[in-house]
Short mmCIF file of C-alpha atoms in Angstrom, two decimals:
data_model
loop_
_atom_site.label_atom_id
_atom_site.label_comp_id
_atom_site.label_asym_id
_atom_site.label_seq_id
_atom_site.Cartn_x
_atom_site.Cartn_y
_atom_site.Cartn_z
CA MET R 1 92.06 117.84 84.60
CA ALA R 2 95.63 118.14 83.34
CA LEU R 3 96.62 115.08 85.37
CA ALA R 4 93.58 113.16 84.13
CA SER R 5 94.33 113.88 80.49
CA GLU R 6 98.01 112.87 80.58
CA PRO R 7 99.01 110.21 78.03
CA CYS R 8 100.00 106.84 79.46
CA PRO R 9 103.83 106.83 79.53
CA ASP R 10 104.08 103.04 79.39
CA ASP R 11 102.21 100.21 77.68
CA ALA R 12 100.17 99.32 80.77
CA ARG R 13 96.53 98.44 80.15
CA GLY R 14 93.58 97.87 82.42
CA PRO R 15 91.01 95.06 82.03
CA ARG R 16 88.91 94.81 78.86
CA ALA R 17 86.11 97.33 78.30
CA LEU R 18 83.44 94.61 78.57
CA LEU R 19 84.64 93.68 82.05
CA LEU R 20 84.58 97.34 83.05
CA LEU R 21 80.99 97.71 81.82
CA ARG R 22 79.95 94.70 83.89
CA GLU R 23 81.12 96.52 87.01
CA PHE R 24 78.12 98.83 86.68
CA LEU R 25 75.86 95.86 87.39
CA TRP R 26 77.00 95.77 91.02
CA PRO R 27 73.51 96.72 92.37
CA LEU R 28 72.40 93.24 91.28
CA GLU R 29 74.85 91.49 93.61
CA PRO R 30 72.51 91.57 96.66
CA VAL R 31 69.84 89.96 94.48
CA LYS R 32 72.23 87.27 93.25
CA ARG R 33 73.19 86.45 96.85
CA ARG R 34 69.69 85.15 97.42
CA PHE R 35 70.33 82.31 94.96
CA SER R 36 73.46 81.05 96.72
CA SER R 37 74.16 80.24 100.33
CA LEU R 38 76.81 81.54 102.68
CA GLU R 39 77.58 79.42 105.72
CA VAL R 40 78.97 81.60 108.50
CA THR R 41 80.36 79.44 111.28
CA PRO R 42 81.94 80.61 114.54
CA ALA R 43 85.54 81.69 114.03
CA ARG R 44 88.20 79.45 115.53
CA SER R 45 90.13 82.47 116.72
CA PRO R 46 88.19 85.76 116.50
CA LYS R 47 90.22 88.65 115.09
CA ARG R 48 90.18 92.40 115.47
CA ILE R 49 89.88 93.73 111.94
CA MET R 50 90.25 97.13 110.32
CA LEU R 51 88.52 97.56 106.95
CA LEU R 52 89.88 100.01 104.37
CA PRO R 53 87.61 100.95 101.42
CA GLY R 54 88.68 101.36 97.82
CA PHE R 55 89.23 104.57 95.91
CA GLY R 56 86.01 106.57 95.63
CA ALA R 57 84.20 104.22 98.01
CA HIS R 58 82.60 104.95 101.37
CA PRO R 59 82.91 102.42 104.23
CA VAL R 60 79.19 101.73 103.81
CA ARG R 61 80.13 99.70 100.71
CA MET R 62 81.86 97.24 103.03
CA ARG R 63 79.06 97.13 105.61
CA TRP R 64 77.54 93.84 104.43
CA MET R 65 80.97 92.20 104.52
CA ALA R 66 81.56 93.63 108.01
CA LYS R 67 78.27 92.15 109.23
CA GLN R 68 79.25 88.68 108.03
CA LEU R 69 82.65 88.95 109.73
CA GLU R 70 80.99 89.96 112.99
CA LYS R 71 78.45 87.18 112.63
CA ALA R 72 81.41 84.79 112.72
CA GLY R 73 82.68 86.42 115.91
CA HIS R 74 85.27 88.82 114.57
CA THR R 75 85.34 92.51 115.50
CA ALA R 76 85.23 94.64 112.33
CA LYS R 77 86.16 98.31 112.54
CA SER R 78 85.99 101.00 109.86
CA TRP R 79 89.05 103.02 108.90
CA GLY R 80 87.44 106.00 110.63
CA MET R 81 87.05 108.30 107.64
CA GLY R 82 84.52 108.73 104.87
CA VAL R 83 85.07 108.31 101.16
CA ASN R 84 88.57 107.26 100.16
CA LEU R 85 89.72 110.07 97.87
CA GLY R 86 93.29 108.90 97.46
CA ALA R 87 96.41 107.94 99.38
CA THR R 88 97.56 111.48 100.11
CA ALA R 89 100.10 112.05 102.88
CA ASP R 90 97.43 113.61 105.12
CA ARG R 91 94.89 110.82 104.59
CA PHE R 92 97.53 108.16 105.15
CA ALA R 93 98.61 109.83 108.39
CA LYS R 94 95.01 109.83 109.65
CA THR R 95 94.63 106.17 108.72
CA GLU R 96 97.82 105.44 110.61
CA GLU R 97 96.43 107.23 113.67
CA ARG R 98 93.28 105.12 113.45
CA LEU R 99 95.34 101.91 113.37
CA LEU R 100 97.38 102.97 116.41
CA ASP R 101 94.21 103.87 118.31
CA LEU R 102 92.61 100.48 117.60
CA TYR R 103 95.78 98.68 118.66
CA GLN R 104 96.19 100.63 121.90
CA ARG R 105 92.62 99.94 123.02
CA ARG R 106 93.30 96.21 123.50
CA GLY R 107 96.99 95.76 122.79
CA GLU R 108 96.06 93.04 120.28
CA GLN R 109 97.38 92.79 116.75
CA ILE R 110 95.02 93.92 113.99
CA VAL R 111 94.15 92.18 110.73
CA LEU R 112 93.98 94.69 107.89
CA ILE R 113 91.54 93.98 105.06
CA GLY R 114 91.84 96.46 102.22
CA TRP R 115 89.72 96.64 99.10
CA SER R 116 91.45 98.01 95.98
CA LEU R 117 93.34 101.19 97.00
CA GLY R 118 92.52 100.35 100.61
CA GLY R 119 94.65 97.23 100.25
CA VAL R 120 97.58 99.24 98.94
CA MET R 121 97.30 101.50 101.98
CA ALA R 122 97.02 98.48 104.26
CA ARG R 123 100.30 97.09 102.91
CA GLU R 124 102.01 100.41 103.63
CA LEU R 125 100.66 100.47 107.19
CA ALA R 126 102.05 96.98 107.72
CA LYS R 127 105.48 98.10 106.55
CA ARG R 128 105.51 100.85 109.16
CA HIS R 129 103.90 98.93 112.03
CA PRO R 130 104.56 95.19 111.58
CA ASP R 131 104.44 94.61 115.34
CA LYS R 132 100.83 95.80 115.47
CA ILE R 133 99.50 93.87 112.48
CA GLU R 134 98.81 90.15 112.32
CA LYS R 135 97.98 89.85 108.64
CA VAL R 136 97.12 91.88 105.56
CA VAL R 137 94.49 90.70 103.07
CA THR R 138 94.11 92.70 99.86
CA LEU R 139 91.00 92.49 97.68
CA GLY R 140 91.72 93.39 94.06
CA SER R 141 94.47 95.82 95.07
CA PRO R 142 96.89 97.18 92.42
CA PHE R 143 100.22 96.72 94.21
CA SER R 144 102.24 94.95 91.50
CA GLY R 145 103.58 96.06 88.14
CA SER R 146 102.63 99.38 86.58
CA PRO R 147 100.38 101.62 88.72
CA ARG R 148 98.49 102.32 85.49
CA ALA R 149 97.49 98.70 84.90
CA ASN R 150 93.91 99.55 85.80
CA ASN R 151 90.93 101.50 84.47
CA GLY R 152 90.89 104.09 87.22
CA TRP R 153 94.29 105.78 87.21
CA ARG R 154 93.13 108.90 85.34
CA ALA R 155 90.25 109.44 87.76
CA TYR R 156 92.64 108.88 90.64
CA GLN R 157 95.07 111.51 89.40
CA ALA R 158 92.27 114.03 88.86
CA ILE R 159 90.85 113.59 92.37
CA ALA R 160 93.95 112.82 94.47
CA GLY R 161 95.99 115.55 92.80
CA HIS R 162 99.16 113.52 92.21
CA ARG R 163 100.39 110.98 89.68
CA VAL R 164 99.87 107.34 90.53
CA ASP R 165 103.60 106.68 90.13
CA GLU R 166 104.50 109.66 92.34
CA PRO R 167 102.87 108.84 95.71
CA GLU R 168 103.07 111.38 98.51
CA ILE R 169 104.62 108.81 100.84
CA ASP R 170 108.05 107.27 100.34
CA THR R 171 107.46 103.67 99.32
CA VAL R 172 107.95 100.84 96.85
CA LEU R 173 104.42 99.54 96.36
CA SER R 174 105.40 96.04 95.27
CA GLU R 175 107.63 95.47 98.29
CA LYS R 176 106.08 92.87 100.58
CA PRO R 177 105.26 93.93 104.14
CA PRO R 178 107.10 91.97 106.88
CA VAL R 179 103.85 90.28 107.95
CA GLU R 180 101.71 87.56 106.36
CA THR R 181 100.28 89.09 103.21
CA VAL R 182 97.50 87.48 101.15
CA ALA R 183 96.30 88.82 97.80
CA MET R 184 92.82 87.97 96.55
CA TRP R 185 92.35 88.64 92.85
CA SER R 186 89.93 87.83 90.06
CA PRO R 187 90.22 87.27 86.28
CA ARG R 188 86.80 88.93 86.04
CA ASP R 189 87.96 92.15 87.67
CA GLY R 190 86.94 95.04 85.41
CA VAL R 191 88.93 97.74 87.21
CA VAL R 192 92.35 96.34 88.21
CA HIS R 193 94.37 94.05 85.96
CA PRO R 194 94.52 90.54 87.48
CA ARG R 195 98.34 90.40 87.35
CA SER R 196 98.55 93.67 89.26
CA ALA R 197 96.22 92.40 92.00
CA CYS R 198 97.72 88.89 92.17
CA GLY R 199 101.32 90.01 92.37
CA ARG R 200 104.49 88.01 91.90
CA ALA R 201 106.16 85.55 94.23
CA GLY R 202 107.99 87.56 96.84
CA GLU R 203 105.53 90.47 96.65
CA ARG R 204 103.00 88.60 98.79
CA ASP R 205 102.95 85.31 100.65
CA ARG R 206 99.95 83.77 98.93
CA ALA R 207 97.45 84.63 96.20
CA ILE R 208 93.83 83.41 96.11
CA ALA R 209 91.87 83.51 92.86
CA LEU R 210 88.16 84.34 92.94
CA ARG R 211 85.65 84.72 90.11
CA CYS R 212 83.93 87.93 91.07
CA SER R 213 83.92 91.46 89.70
CA HIS R 214 85.91 94.26 91.33
CA MET R 215 82.80 95.42 93.17
CA GLY R 216 82.06 91.81 94.03
CA PHE R 217 85.05 91.55 96.36
CA VAL R 218 82.90 93.13 99.08
CA LEU R 219 79.45 92.07 97.87
CA THR R 220 79.52 88.37 97.01
CA ASN R 221 79.13 85.20 99.04
CA GLU R 222 82.15 83.76 97.25
CA ALA R 223 84.48 86.55 98.37
CA VAL R 224 83.26 86.61 101.97
CA ALA R 225 83.48 82.80 102.23
CA ALA R 226 87.09 82.95 101.01
CA LEU R 227 87.83 85.72 103.50
CA LEU R 228 86.29 83.84 106.43
CA SER R 229 88.28 80.76 105.49
CA GLU R 230 91.48 82.80 105.32
CA LEU R 231 90.87 84.31 108.75
CA ASP R 232 90.47 80.79 110.17
CA ARG R 233 93.87 79.61 108.93
CA ALA R 234 96.21 78.65 111.73
#
């Protein structure tokens, strides 16, 4: 509770309160999908993918996305743990073990797709194992600017047990991994500030703007269509 109640030491701000409130409407996303179409075509080059959930999220939140990826011919694997309760040294080490296991099974490079905090962790994995990773795609991940430029940093500190600017692993979050790195972001994100998720030139290779909520990165036809298109890039 002491970590959660700390004053913000900089002038970083998360998205507007109205956008944050809209995030609680995420249960309506499956209903909204019925009024738009998603064309899933066979992948040109099927990938082996590892999905990393966001902070406080269970892999089940990414299940619908995983099904669409597999429908296209990709192989989508979970990160192998339950709810993501923070990027602690122990949890990161277990995620690293999962990556190495998936790679050793086939000897094929893995595409990492990380939602929110999962994307931050994916970038760090790519820095340590660039030879085993083909590409990193982040979905609304706060890797750029102040780590407090979001509406969840107090909850993170309370649950993870460390300050967001004092990670348990030695890293510079904004440093680009030595593999192709794509950042998907949204001006409608109610959790992570768009600038933090988009990043600056040099912090990622490309940025793709969507118009979904933070929860919508793994629940909307728009986001999955953009992801399928990205995976089909030569």
